Coordinates of C-alpha atoms in Angstrom, one line a residue:
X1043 CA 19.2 -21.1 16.0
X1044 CA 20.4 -24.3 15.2
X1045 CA 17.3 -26.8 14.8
X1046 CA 14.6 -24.0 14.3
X1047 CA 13.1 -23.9 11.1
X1048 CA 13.1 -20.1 9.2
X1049 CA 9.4 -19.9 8.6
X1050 CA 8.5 -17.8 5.6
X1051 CA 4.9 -15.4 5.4
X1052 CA 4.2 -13.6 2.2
X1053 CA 2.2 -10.8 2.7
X1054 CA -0.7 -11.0 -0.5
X1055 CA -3.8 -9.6 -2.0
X1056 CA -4.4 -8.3 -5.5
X1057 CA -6.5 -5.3 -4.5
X1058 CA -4.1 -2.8 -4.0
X1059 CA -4.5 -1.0 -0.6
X1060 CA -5.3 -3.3 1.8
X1061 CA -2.3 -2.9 4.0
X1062 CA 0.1 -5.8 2.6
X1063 CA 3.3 -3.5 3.5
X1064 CA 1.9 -1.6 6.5
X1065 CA 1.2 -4.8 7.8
X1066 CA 4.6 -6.5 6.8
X1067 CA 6.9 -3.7 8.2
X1068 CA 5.0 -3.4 11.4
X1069 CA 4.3 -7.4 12.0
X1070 CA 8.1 -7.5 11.1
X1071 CA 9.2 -4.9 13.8
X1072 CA 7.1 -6.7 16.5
X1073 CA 8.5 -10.4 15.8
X1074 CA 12.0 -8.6 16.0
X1075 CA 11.2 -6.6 19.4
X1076 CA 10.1 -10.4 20.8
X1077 CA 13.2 -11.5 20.3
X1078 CA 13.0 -12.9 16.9
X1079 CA 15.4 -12.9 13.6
X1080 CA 13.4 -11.6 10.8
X1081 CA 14.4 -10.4 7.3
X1082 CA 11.8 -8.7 5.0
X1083 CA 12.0 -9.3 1.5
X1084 CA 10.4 -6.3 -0.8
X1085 CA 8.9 -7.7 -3.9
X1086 CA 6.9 -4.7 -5.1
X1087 CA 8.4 -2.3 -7.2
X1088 CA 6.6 0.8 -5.6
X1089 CA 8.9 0.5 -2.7
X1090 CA 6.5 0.6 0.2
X1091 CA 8.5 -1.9 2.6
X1092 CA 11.4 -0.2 1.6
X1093 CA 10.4 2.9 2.7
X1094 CA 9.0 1.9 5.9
X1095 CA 12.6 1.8 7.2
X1096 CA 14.2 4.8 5.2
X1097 CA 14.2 7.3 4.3
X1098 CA 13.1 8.2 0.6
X1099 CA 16.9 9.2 -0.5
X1100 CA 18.4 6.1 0.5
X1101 CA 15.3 3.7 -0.6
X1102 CA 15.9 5.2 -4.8
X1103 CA 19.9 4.9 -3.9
X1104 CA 19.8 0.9 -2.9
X1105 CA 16.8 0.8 -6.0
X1106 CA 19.0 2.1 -8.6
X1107 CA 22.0 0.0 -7.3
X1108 CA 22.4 -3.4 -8.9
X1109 CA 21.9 -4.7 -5.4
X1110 CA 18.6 -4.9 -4.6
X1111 CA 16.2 -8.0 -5.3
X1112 CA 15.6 -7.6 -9.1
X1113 CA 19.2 -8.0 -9.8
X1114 CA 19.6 -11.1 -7.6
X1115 CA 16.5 -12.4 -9.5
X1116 CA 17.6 -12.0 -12.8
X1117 CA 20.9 -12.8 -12.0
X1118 CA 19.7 -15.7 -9.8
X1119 CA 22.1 -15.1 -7.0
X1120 CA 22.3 -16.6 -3.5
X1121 CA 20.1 -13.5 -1.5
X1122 CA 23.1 -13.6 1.1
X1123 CA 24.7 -11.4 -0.6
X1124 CA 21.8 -8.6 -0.8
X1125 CA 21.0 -8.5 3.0
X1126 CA 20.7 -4.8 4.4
X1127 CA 20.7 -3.9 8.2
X1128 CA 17.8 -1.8 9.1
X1129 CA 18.5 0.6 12.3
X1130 CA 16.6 -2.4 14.2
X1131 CA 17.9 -5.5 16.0
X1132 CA 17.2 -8.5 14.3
X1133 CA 15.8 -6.8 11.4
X1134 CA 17.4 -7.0 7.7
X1135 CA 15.9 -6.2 4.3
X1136 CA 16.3 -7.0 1.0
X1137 CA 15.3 -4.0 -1.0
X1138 CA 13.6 -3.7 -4.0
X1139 CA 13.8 -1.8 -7.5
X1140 CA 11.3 0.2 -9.8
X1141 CA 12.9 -2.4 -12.2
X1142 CA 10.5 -5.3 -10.6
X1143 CA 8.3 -4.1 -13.1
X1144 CA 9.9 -6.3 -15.6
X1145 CA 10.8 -9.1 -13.4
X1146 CA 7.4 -11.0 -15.2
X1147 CA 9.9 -11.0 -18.8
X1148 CA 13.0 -11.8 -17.3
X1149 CA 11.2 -14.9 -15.4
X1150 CA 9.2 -15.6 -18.9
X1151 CA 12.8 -17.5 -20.5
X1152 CA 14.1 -19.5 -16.8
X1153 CA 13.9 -22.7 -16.8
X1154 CA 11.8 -23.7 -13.5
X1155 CA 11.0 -19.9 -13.4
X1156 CA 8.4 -20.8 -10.8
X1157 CA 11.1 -21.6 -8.2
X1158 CA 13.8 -18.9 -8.9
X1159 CA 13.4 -17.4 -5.4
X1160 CA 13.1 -20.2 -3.8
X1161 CA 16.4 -21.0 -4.9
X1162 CA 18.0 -17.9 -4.0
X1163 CA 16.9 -18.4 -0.5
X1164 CA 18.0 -22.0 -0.3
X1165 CA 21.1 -20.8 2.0
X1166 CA 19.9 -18.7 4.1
X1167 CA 16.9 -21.4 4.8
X1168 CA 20.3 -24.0 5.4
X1169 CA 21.9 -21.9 7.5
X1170 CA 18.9 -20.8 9.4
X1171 CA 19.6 -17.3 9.7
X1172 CA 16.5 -16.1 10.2
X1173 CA 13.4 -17.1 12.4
X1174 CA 11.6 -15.6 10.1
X1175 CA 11.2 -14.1 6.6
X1176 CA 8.4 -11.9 5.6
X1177 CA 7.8 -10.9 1.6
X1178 CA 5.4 -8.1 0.4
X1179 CA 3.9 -9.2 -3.1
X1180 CA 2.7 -7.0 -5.2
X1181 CA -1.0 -6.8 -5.7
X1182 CA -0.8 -8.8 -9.1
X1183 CA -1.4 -12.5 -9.6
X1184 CA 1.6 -13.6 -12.5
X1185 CA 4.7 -15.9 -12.3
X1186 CA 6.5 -13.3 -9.5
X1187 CA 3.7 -13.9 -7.3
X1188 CA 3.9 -17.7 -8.1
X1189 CA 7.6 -17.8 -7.2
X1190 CA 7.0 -16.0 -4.1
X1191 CA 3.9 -18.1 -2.6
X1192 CA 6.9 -21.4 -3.6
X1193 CA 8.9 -19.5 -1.4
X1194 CA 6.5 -19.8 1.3
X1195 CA 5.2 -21.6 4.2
X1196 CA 2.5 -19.5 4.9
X1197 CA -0.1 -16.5 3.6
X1198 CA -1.7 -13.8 5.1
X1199 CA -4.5 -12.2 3.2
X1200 CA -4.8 -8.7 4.3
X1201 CA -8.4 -7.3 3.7
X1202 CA -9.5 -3.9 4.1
X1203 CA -13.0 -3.1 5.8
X1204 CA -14.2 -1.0 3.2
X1205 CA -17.1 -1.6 0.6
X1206 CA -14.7 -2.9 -1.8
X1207 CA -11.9 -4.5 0.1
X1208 CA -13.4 -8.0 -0.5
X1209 CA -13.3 -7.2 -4.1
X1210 CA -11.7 -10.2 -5.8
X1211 CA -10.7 -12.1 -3.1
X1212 CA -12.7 -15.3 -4.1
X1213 CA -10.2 -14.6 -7.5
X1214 CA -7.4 -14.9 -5.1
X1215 CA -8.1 -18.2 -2.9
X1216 CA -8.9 -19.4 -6.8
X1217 CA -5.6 -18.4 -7.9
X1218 CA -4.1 -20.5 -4.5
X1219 CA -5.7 -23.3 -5.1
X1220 CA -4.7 -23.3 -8.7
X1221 CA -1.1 -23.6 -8.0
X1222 CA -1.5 -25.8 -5.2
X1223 CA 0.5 -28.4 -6.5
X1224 CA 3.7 -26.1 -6.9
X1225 CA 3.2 -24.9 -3.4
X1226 CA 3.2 -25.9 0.3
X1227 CA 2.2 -23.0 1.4
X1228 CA -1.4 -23.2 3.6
X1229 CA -3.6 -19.6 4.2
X1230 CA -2.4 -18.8 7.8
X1231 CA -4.9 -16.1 8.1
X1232 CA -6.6 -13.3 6.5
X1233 CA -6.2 -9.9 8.6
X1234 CA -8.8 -7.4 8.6
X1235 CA -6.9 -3.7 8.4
X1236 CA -8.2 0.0 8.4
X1237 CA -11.4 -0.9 10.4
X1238 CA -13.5 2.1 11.7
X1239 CA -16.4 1.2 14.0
X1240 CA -18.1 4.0 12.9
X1241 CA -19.2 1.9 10.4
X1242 CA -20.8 -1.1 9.7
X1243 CA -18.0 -2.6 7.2
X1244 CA -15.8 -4.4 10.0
X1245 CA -19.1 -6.5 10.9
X1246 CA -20.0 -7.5 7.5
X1247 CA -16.2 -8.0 6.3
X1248 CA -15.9 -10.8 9.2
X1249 CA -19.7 -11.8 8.4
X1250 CA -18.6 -12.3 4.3
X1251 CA -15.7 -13.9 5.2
X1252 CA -17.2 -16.5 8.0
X1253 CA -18.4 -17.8 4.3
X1254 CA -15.6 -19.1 2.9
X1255 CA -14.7 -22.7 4.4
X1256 CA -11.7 -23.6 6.1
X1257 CA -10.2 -19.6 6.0
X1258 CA -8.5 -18.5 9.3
X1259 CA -9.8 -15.0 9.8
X1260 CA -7.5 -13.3 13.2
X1261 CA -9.3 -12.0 16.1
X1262 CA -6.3 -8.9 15.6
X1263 CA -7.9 -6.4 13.3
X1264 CA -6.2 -3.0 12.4
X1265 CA -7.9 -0.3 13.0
X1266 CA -7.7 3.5 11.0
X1267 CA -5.3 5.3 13.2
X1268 CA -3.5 8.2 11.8
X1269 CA 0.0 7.3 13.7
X1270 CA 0.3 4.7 10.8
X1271 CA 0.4 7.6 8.4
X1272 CA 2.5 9.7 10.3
X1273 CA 5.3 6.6 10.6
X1274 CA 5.1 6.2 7.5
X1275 CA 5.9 9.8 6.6
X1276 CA 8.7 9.4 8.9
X1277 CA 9.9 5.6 7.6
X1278 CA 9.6 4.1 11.0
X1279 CA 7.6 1.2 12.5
X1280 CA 4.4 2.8 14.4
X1281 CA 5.5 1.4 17.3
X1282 CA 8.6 4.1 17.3
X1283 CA 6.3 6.7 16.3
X1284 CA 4.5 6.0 19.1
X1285 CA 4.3 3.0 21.0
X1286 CA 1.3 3.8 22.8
X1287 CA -1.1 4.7 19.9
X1288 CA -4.1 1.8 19.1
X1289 CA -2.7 0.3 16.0
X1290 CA 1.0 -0.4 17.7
X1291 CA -0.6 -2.5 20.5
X1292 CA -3.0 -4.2 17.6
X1293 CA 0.3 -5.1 15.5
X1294 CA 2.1 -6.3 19.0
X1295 CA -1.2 -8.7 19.6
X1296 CA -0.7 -9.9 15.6
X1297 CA 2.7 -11.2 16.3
X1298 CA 2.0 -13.0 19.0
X1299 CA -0.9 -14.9 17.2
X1300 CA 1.7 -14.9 14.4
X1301 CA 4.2 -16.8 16.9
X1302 CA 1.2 -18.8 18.7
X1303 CA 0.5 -19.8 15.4
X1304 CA 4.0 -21.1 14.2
X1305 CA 4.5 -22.8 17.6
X1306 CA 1.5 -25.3 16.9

């Protein structure tokens, strides 16, 4: 890998169902099946990106450990030393802890608390472990959310086609361009997830968000397919579930806009 920069997506939206982990864990899976080094960072304390790769047994055993991600925050350790091997080639986790729910107090007293993780990723980013690292934020906007879009290069805004899945979304490219000056990282795209043509939503989510200047909106959508539920229950990517279903070919057709994308 020597000479190819890690690039780092977080995952972020702060409605809460709009596919930020689905989306990580499968998008993750994909870049790893082309080939690429990824490791996932979970920075929500329900666990979701966790759990997309085990079961729920060992997610609560690596939560209630003191290494997981909240303890490497608080503790501000190098993340090297948190790193878990999925069942996948070239995919690792960091896992997360029901304690992230008081990551927000333990920041509050830092000193540069806006870069904590930035810091804790510094060697792996040296040592250029990964092609890739992918963070699921939780759907708040706070200093945790702050340290992770410093941590990153890029954003994806997943958006569900629903009648409220564009609810607050003007609050969050607010809240980005707020903190533009502590951050580098540009909006690579907003996704449009759990799409059912049935309906009329999908049209007037991409008509709404046609709107907003300068937004990247990715001709992959994600359509409702129950296989993502059923890999879910079963804490494996959809494309193990079963690789022929809709939604795995629509999160294979991601990454490679993801990878088209990074490549430019």
């Amino acid at each position: 890998m020597a000479g190819c920069k890690t690039k780092t997506i977080c995952f972020t939206n702060n409605k809460g169902g709009s596919g930020k982990s689905t989306t990580c864990a499968n998008l993750a899976f994909e870049l790893a099946c082309a080939g690429k080094k990824v490791l996932l960072i979970d920075g929500d304390m329900q666990l979701n990106l966790s759990l997309s790769f085990f079961d729920e047994e060992r997610v609560l055993e690596m939560a209630e450990c003191e290494e997981n991600l909240y303890y490497a925050i608080k503790n501000k350790r190098d993340l090297r030393g948190y790193i878990v091997h999925t069942p996948y080639e070239n995919l690792d986790l960091i896992p997360s802890s029901t304690l992230m729910s008081q990551i927000e107090y333990e920041l509050f007293t830092m000193i540069q608390r806006e870069y904590v993780l930035k810091k804790c990723l510094r060697s792996i980013y040296e040592k250029e472990l990964y092609d890739y690292v992918l963070i699921d934020a939780p759907p708040t906007l706070g200093t945790w959310v702050i340290n992770i879009l410093c941590a990153a290069d890029y954003v994806i805004v997943p958006v569900e086609a629903s009648p409220w899945g564009l609810f607050g979304l003007a609050n969050m490219f607010d809240f980005l361009n707020g903190i533009s000056e502590m951050t580098e990282a540009k909006i690579m795209g907003v996704l449009i997830t759990k799409v059912d043509e049935r309906k009329n939503y999908y049209k007037q989510t991409r008509e709404i968000l046609a709107g907003y200047d300068n937004i990247n909106v990715f001709e992959t959508f994600i359509h409702v397919d129950t296989s993502v539920e059923w890999a879910q229950d079963n804490s494996v990517p959809v494309s193990v579930y079963k690789k022929s279903t809709r939604s795995a070919k629509e999160f294979q057709q991601l990454a490679r806009e993801v990878m088209d994308y990074g490549s430019r």
